[in-house]
Coordinates of C-alpha atoms and ligand atoms in Angstrom, one line a residue:
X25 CA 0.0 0.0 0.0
X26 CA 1.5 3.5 -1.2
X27 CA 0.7 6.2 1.2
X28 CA 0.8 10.2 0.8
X29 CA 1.2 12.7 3.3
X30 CA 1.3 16.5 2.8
X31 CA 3.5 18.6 4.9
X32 CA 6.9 19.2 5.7
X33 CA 7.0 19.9 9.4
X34 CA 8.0 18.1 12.9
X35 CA 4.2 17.0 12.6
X36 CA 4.2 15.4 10.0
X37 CA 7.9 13.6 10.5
X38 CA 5.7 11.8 13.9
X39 CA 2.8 10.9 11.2
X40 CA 5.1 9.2 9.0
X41 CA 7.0 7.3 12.1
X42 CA 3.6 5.7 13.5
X43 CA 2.4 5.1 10.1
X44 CA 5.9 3.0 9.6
X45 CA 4.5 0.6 12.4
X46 CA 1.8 -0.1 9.7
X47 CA 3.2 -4.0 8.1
X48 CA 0.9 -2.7 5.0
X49 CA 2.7 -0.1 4.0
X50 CA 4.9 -0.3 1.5
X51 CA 6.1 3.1 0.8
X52 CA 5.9 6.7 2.5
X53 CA 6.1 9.6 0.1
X54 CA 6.1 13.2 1.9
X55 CA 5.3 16.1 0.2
X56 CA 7.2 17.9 0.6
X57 CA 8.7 16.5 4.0
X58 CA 12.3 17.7 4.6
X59 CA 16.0 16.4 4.8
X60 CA 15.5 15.2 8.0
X61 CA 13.0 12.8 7.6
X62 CA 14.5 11.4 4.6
X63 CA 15.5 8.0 5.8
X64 CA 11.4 7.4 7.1
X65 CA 9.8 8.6 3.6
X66 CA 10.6 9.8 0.0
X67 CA 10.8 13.5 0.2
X68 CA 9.1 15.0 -3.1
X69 CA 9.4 18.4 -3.8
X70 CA 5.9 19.8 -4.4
X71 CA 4.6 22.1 -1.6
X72 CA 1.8 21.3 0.4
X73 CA -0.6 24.4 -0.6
X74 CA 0.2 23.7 -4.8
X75 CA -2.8 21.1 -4.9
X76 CA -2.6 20.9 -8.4
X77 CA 0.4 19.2 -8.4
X78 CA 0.0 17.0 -5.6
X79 CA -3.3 15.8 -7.1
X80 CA -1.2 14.9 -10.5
X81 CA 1.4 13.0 -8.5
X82 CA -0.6 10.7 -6.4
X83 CA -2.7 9.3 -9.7
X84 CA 0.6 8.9 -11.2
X85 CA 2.3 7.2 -8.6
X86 CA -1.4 5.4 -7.8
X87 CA -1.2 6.6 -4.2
X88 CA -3.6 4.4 -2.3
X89 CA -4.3 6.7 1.0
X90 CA -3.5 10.0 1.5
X91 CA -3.2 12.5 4.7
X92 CA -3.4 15.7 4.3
X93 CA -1.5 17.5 8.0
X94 CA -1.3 21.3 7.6
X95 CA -4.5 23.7 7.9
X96 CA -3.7 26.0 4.6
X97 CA -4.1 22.7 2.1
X98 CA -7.1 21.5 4.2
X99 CA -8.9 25.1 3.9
X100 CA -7.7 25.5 0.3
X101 CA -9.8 21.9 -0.4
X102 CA -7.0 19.7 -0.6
X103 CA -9.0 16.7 0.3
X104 CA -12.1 17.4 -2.3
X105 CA -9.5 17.3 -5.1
X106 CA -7.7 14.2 -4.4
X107 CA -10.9 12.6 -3.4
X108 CA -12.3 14.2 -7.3
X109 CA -9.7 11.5 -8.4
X110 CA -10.9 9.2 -6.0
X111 CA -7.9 9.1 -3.5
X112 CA -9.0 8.6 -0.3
X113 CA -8.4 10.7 1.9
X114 CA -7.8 11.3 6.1
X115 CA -8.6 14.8 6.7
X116 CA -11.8 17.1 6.6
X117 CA -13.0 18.6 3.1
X118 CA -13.2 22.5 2.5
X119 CA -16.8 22.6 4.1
X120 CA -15.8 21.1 7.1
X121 CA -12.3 22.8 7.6
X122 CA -13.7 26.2 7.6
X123 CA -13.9 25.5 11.6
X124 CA -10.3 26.3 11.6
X125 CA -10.2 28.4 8.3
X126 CA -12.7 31.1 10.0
X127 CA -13.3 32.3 12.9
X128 CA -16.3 34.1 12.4
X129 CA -17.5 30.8 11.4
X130 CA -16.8 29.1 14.4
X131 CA -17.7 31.9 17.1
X132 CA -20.8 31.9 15.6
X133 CA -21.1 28.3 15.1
X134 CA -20.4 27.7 18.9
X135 CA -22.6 30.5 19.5
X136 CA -25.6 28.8 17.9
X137 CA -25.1 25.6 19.2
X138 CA -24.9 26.6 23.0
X139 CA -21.2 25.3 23.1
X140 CA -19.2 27.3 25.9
X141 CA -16.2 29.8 24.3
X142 CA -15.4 33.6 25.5
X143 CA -18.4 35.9 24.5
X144 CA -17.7 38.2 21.5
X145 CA -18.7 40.6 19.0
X146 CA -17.7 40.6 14.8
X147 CA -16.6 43.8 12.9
X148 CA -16.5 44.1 9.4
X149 CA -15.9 47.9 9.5
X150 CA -13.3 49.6 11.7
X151 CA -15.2 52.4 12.8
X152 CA -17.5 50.1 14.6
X153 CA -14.4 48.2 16.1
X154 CA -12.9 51.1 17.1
X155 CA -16.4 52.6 18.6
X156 CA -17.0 49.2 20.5
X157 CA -13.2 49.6 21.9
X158 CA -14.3 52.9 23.7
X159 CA -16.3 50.6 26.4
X160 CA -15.2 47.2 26.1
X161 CA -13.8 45.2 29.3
X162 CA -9.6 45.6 29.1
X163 CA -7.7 42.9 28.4
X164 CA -9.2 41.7 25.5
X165 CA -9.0 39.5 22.7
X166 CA -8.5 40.4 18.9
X167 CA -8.7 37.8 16.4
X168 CA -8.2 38.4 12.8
X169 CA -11.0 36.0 10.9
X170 CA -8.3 33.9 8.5
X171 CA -5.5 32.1 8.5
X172 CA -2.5 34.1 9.7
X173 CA 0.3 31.1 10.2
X174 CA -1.0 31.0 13.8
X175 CA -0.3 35.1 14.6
X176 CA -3.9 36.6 14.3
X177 CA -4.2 36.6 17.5
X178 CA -3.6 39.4 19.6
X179 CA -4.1 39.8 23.9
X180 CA -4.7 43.4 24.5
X181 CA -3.6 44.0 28.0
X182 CA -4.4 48.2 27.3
X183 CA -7.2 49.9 25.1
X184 CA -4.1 51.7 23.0
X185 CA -2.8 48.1 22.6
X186 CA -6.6 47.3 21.1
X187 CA -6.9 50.1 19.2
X188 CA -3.5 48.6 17.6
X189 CA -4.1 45.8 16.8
X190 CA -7.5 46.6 15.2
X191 CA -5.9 49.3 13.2
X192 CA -3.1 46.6 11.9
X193 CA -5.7 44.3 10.8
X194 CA -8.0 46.3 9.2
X195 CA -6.4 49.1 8.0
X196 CA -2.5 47.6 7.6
X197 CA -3.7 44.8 6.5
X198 CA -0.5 42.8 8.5
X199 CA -2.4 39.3 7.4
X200 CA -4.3 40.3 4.5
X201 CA -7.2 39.1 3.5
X202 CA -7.5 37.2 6.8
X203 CA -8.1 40.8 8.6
X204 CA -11.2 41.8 6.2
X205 CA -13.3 40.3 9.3
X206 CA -12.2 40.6 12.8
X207 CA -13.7 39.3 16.1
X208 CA -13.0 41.0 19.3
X209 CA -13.8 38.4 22.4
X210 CA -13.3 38.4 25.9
X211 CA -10.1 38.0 27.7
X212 CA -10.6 34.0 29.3
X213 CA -8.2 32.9 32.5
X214 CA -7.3 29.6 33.0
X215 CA -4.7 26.8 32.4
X216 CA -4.7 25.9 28.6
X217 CA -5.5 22.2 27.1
X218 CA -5.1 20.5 23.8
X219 CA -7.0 17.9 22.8
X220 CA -6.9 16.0 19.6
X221 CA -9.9 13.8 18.9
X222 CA -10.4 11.5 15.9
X223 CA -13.9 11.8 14.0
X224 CA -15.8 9.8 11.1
X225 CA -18.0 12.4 11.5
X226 CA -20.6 10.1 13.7
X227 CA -18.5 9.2 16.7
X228 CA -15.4 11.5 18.5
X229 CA -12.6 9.5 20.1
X230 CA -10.5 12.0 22.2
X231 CA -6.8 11.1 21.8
X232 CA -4.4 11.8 25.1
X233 CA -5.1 15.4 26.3
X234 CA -1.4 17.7 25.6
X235 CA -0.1 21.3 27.0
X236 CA 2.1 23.5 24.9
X237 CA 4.0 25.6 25.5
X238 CA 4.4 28.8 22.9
X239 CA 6.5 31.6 24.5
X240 CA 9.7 31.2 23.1
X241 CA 11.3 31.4 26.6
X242 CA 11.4 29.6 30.0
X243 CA 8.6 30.5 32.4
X244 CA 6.4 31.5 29.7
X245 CA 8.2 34.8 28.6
X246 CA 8.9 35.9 25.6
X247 CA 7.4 36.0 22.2
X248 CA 4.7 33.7 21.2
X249 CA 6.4 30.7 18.6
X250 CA 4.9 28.0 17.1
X251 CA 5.3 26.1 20.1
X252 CA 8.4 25.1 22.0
X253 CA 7.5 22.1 23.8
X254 CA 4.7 19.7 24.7
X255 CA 3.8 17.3 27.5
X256 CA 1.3 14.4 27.5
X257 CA -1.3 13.9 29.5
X258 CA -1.8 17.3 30.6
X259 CA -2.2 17.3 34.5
X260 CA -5.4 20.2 34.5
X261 CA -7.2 18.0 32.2
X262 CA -9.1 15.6 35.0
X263 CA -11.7 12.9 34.7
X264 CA -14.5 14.3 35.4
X265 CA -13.4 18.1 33.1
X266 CA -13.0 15.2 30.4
X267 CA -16.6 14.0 31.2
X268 CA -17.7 17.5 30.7
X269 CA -15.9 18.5 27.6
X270 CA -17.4 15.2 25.9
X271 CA -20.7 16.2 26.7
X272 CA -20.7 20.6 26.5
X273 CA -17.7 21.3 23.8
X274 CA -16.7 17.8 21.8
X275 CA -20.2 15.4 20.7
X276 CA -22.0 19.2 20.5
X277 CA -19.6 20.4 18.1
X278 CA -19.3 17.2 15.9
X279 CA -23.0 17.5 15.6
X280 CA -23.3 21.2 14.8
X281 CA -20.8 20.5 11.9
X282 CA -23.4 17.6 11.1
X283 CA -26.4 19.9 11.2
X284 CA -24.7 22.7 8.8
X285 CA -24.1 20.2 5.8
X286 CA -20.4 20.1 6.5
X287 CA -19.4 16.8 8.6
X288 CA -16.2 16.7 9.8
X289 CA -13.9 13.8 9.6
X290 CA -10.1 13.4 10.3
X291 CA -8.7 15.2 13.2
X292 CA -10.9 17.9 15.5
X293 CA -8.4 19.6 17.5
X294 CA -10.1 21.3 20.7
X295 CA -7.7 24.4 22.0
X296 CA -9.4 24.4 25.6
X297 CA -9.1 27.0 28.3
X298 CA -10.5 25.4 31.9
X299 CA -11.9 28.8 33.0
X300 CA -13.6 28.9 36.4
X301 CA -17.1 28.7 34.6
X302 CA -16.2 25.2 33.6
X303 CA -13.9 24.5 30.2
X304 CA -14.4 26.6 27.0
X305 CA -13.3 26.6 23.6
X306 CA -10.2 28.9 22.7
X307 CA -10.0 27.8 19.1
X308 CA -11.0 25.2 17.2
X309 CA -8.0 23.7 14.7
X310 CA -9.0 20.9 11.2
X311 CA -6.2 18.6 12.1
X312 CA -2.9 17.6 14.2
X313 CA -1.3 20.2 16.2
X314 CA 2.1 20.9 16.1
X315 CA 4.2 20.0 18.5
X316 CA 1.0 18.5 20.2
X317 CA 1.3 15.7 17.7
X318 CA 5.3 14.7 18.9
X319 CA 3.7 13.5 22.1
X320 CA 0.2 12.4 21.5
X321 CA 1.3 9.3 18.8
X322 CA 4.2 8.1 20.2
X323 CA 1.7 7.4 23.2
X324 CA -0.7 5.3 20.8
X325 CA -0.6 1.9 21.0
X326 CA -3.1 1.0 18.0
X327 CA -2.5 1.1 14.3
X328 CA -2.9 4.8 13.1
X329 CA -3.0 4.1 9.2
X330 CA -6.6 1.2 10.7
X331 CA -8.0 4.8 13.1
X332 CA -7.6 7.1 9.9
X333 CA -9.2 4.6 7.3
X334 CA -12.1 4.2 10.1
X335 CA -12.4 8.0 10.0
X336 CA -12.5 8.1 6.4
X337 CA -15.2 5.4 6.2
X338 CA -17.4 6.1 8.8
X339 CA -16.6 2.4 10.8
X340 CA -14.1 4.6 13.7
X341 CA -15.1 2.6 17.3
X342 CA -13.5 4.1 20.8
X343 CA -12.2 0.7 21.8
X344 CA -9.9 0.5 18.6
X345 CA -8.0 3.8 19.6
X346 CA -5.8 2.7 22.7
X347 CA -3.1 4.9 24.3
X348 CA -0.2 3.8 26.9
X349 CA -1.1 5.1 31.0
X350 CA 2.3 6.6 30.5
X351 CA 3.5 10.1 30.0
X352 CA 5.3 11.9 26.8
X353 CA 7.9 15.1 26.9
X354 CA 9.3 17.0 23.6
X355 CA 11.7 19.4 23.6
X356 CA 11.4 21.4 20.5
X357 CA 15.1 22.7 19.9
X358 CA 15.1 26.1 17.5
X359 CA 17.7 28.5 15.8
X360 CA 19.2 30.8 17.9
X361 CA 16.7 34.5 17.2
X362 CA 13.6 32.0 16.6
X363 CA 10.6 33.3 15.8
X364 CA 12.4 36.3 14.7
X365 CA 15.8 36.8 12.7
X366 CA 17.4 33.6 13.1
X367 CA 20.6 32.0 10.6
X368 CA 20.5 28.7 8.6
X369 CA 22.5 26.0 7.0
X370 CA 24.3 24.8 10.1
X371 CA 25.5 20.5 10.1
X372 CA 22.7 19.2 12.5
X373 CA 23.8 16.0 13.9
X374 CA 21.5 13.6 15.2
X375 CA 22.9 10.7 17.9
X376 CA 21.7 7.0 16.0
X377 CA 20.8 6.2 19.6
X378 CA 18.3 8.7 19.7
X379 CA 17.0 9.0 15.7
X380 CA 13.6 7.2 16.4
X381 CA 12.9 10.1 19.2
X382 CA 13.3 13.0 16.9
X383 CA 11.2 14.7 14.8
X384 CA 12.3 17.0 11.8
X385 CA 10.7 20.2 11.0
X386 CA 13.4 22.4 9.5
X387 CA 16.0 20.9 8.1
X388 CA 17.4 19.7 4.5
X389 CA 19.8 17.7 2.5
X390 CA 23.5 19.2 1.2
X391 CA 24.5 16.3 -0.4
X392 CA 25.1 13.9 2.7
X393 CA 25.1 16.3 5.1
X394 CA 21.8 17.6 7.0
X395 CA 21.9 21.1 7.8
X396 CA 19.5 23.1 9.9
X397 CA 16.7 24.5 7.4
X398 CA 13.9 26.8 9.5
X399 CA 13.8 28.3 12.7
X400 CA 12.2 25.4 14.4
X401 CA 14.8 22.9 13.4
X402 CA 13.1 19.9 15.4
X403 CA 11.6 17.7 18.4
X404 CA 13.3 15.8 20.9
X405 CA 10.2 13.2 22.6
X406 CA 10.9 10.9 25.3
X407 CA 8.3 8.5 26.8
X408 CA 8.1 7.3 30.4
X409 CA 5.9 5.8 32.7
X410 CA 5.6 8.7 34.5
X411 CA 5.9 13.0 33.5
X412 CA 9.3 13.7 35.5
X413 CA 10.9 10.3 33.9
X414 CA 9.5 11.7 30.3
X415 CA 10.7 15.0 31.1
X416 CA 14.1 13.9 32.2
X417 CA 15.1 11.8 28.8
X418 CA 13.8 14.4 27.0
X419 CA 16.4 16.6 28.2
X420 CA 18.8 13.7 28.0
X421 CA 17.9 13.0 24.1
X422 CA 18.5 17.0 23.7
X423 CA 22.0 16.4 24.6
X424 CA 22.1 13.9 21.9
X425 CA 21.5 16.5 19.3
X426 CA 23.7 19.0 18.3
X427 CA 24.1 22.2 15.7
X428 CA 25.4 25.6 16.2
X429 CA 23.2 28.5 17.7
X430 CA 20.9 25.5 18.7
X431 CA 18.1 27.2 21.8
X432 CA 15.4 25.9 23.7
X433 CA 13.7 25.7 26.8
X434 CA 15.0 24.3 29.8
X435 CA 11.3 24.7 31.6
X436 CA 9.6 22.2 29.3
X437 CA 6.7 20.5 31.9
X438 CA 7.7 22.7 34.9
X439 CA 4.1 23.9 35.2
X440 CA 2.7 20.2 34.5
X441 CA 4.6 19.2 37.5
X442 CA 3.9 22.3 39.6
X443 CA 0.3 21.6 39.1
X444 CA 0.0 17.8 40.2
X445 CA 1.5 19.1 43.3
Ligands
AMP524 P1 -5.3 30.8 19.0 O1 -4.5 31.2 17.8 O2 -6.8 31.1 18.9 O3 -4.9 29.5 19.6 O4 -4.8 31.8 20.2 C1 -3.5 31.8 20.5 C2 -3.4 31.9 22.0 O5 -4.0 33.1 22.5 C3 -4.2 30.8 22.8 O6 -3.4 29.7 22.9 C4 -4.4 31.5 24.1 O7 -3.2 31.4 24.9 C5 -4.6 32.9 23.7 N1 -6.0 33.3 23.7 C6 -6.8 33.1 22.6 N2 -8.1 33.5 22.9 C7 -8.1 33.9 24.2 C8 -9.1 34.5 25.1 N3 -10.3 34.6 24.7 N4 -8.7 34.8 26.4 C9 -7.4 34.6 26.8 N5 -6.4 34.1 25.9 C10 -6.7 33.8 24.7
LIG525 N1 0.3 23.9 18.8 C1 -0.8 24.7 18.3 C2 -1.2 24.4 16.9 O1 -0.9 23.4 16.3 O2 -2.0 25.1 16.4

């Protein structure tokens, strides 16, 4: 069996690992992937938004499955066009991934459907944003409606620092198209909670719950990244806050998308703040997070390639998705200036004792040499039967690693551990 996946990042290097598990398999192809995940899957070099192209490789190379990881292809309709040609696929189609594509969409969605998020209002025109600034409760929240490679958000701590931000969405235009519509929300308190579920549309299997960490330095300071670290399970996400998420945020939400016309299968990611009025959504995303996923899969113990065909099909069961009682760390080590100015093109050198831990997200091939390629250059993951044992090999893996101007955090699970205590 010839499988597809579209993506290049850390995300999609932990995919293509768990998928190897699958005896089925006989190839991975990753589009476009990246040097460092060249020995788990053929790298090819189309990018993951040019749709076009990706459709005319996988009938040519008669892909049999395909996943599609990253939000932009999944927005853009990746998944109608290879399933046009009648790839299947795991992943939601274009109707369905407007959840994460829009979040006028999915304020209002929530907002119809009773399921709890931070109240808010939606401007289209600045004058009114800026007139409903004059009065509204400081901090607060301003979310530009599109994709905006996970910066649309801004936390007004000030009214000036509101005002801002308005005026750089809608009048500067900082993410385009994406700040035509804005939405302006209240400011929520609370730990933070990631959880990935699996849907076929009819029944949601929540995976392992998952903290990140996005300040780019220790003790959650500095500027927000694309995520520096995750832990698994996350230590604010109990029993019975699971019980009510299943019932309030996640079987609601699968059947809202039902009742618009636009089912969603593949990944549901629910971004969860437990406020003290009980958990609420911060943001719904269509598929894996990243690094959520470098801890989440390496704590499955069932066949992923068997839970994404059930997806696809409609046949997924919660008894077929089984995870370990144990506990995942990852490290995510970055360039040196990351997520700002940051240099390139150093030799990354990977331990052999630790290659099946780490996951690749910016990295490439000079001749035999990998060199670092991104400012997130990868993922260090170590399991354990407990969090401090997880936490502890992580760091030991890191030492494993090594390239010039390498940085990371050193506080990786800190808070996870503070709060069982
Ligand atoms: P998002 O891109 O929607 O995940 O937002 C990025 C981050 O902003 C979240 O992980 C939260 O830490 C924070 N955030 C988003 N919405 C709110 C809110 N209503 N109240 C407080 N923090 C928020
Ligand atoms: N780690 C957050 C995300 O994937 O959006």
């Amino acid at each position: 069996m010839k499988v597809m996946v579209v993506g290049g990042g850390g995300r999609e290097h932990a995919i293509i690992k768990k998928l190897k598990e699958n005896k089925e398999i006989t190839s991975i192809y990753a589009l476009p992937g990246n040097g460092g995940m060249a020995e788990d899957a053929i790298c090819v070099n189309i990018g993951a938004k040019d749709i076009e192209n990706i459709v005319d490789f996988a009938v040519k190379e008669k892909i049999d499955y395909a996943v599609v990881a990253p939000d932009d292809p999944l927005v853009l309709g990746a998944v109608d066009a290879l399933n046009e040609v009648g790839i299947d696929c795991f992943g939601p189609n274009k109707a369905a991934a407007i959840i994460e594509g829009s979040k006028v969409f999915s304020k209002n969605l929530m907002k119809k459907y009773n399921i709890p998020t931070a109240e808010y209002e939606v401007f289209s025109n600045i004058e009114d944003a800026l007139k409903y600034l004059e009065t509204a409760p400081i901090p607060t929240v301003i979310k530009a409606d599109g994709l905006a490679l996970g910066k649309g958000v801004i936390i007004a701590m000030t009214r000036d620092e509101a005002i801002n931000a308005v005026r750089s969405m809608m009048e500067d235009k900082v993410f385009g198209e994406s700040g035509n519509n804005i939405v302006i929300e209240e400011f929520l308190e609370g730990p933070e909670v990631s959880v990935l579920s699996f849907t076929d549309g009819k029944t949601v299997v929540p995976m392992v719950s998952s903290m990140d960490h996005k300040r780019a330095l220790d003790g959650d300071n500095g500027l927000n990244t694309g995520g520096m670290g995750t832990i698994a399970p996350n230590p604010y996400y109990t029993e019975d806050i699971a019980k009510v998420c299943m019932e309030t945020i996640f079987k609601p939400t699968i059947n809202a998308m039902n009742s618009e016309g636009r089912t969603f299968k593949g990944c549901l990611y629910f971004g969860l703040m437990i406020t003290k009025n009980g958990p609420k959504v911060i943001e719904y995303n269509c598929r894996f997070g990243d690094p959520e996923t470098q801890v989440v899969l390496p704590l499955l113990e069932s066949d992923l390639l068997e839970i994404m065909k059930a997806t696809t099909y409609g046949t997924l069961k919660a008894e077929d998705v089984k995870f370990s009682n144990g506990s995942a760390a990852c490290v995510v080590m970055a360039s040196s200036g990351y997520p700002q100015k940051y240099e390139s093109g150093f030799e990354l050198k990977i331990d052999d004792s630790v290659k099946n831990k780490v996951y690749v997200a910016g990295a490439k091939l000079d001749g035999d040499v990998l060199k670092t390629a991104g400012g997130r250059v990868l993922g260090v993951t170590a399991t354990a039967q407990n969090l401090e044992d997880a936490i502890n090999k992580a760091y030991e893996n890191v030492n494993k690693v090594s390239f010039a101007n390498a940085f990371y955090r050193k506080d990786i699970g800190a808070k996870a551990l503070n709060a069982r205590r």
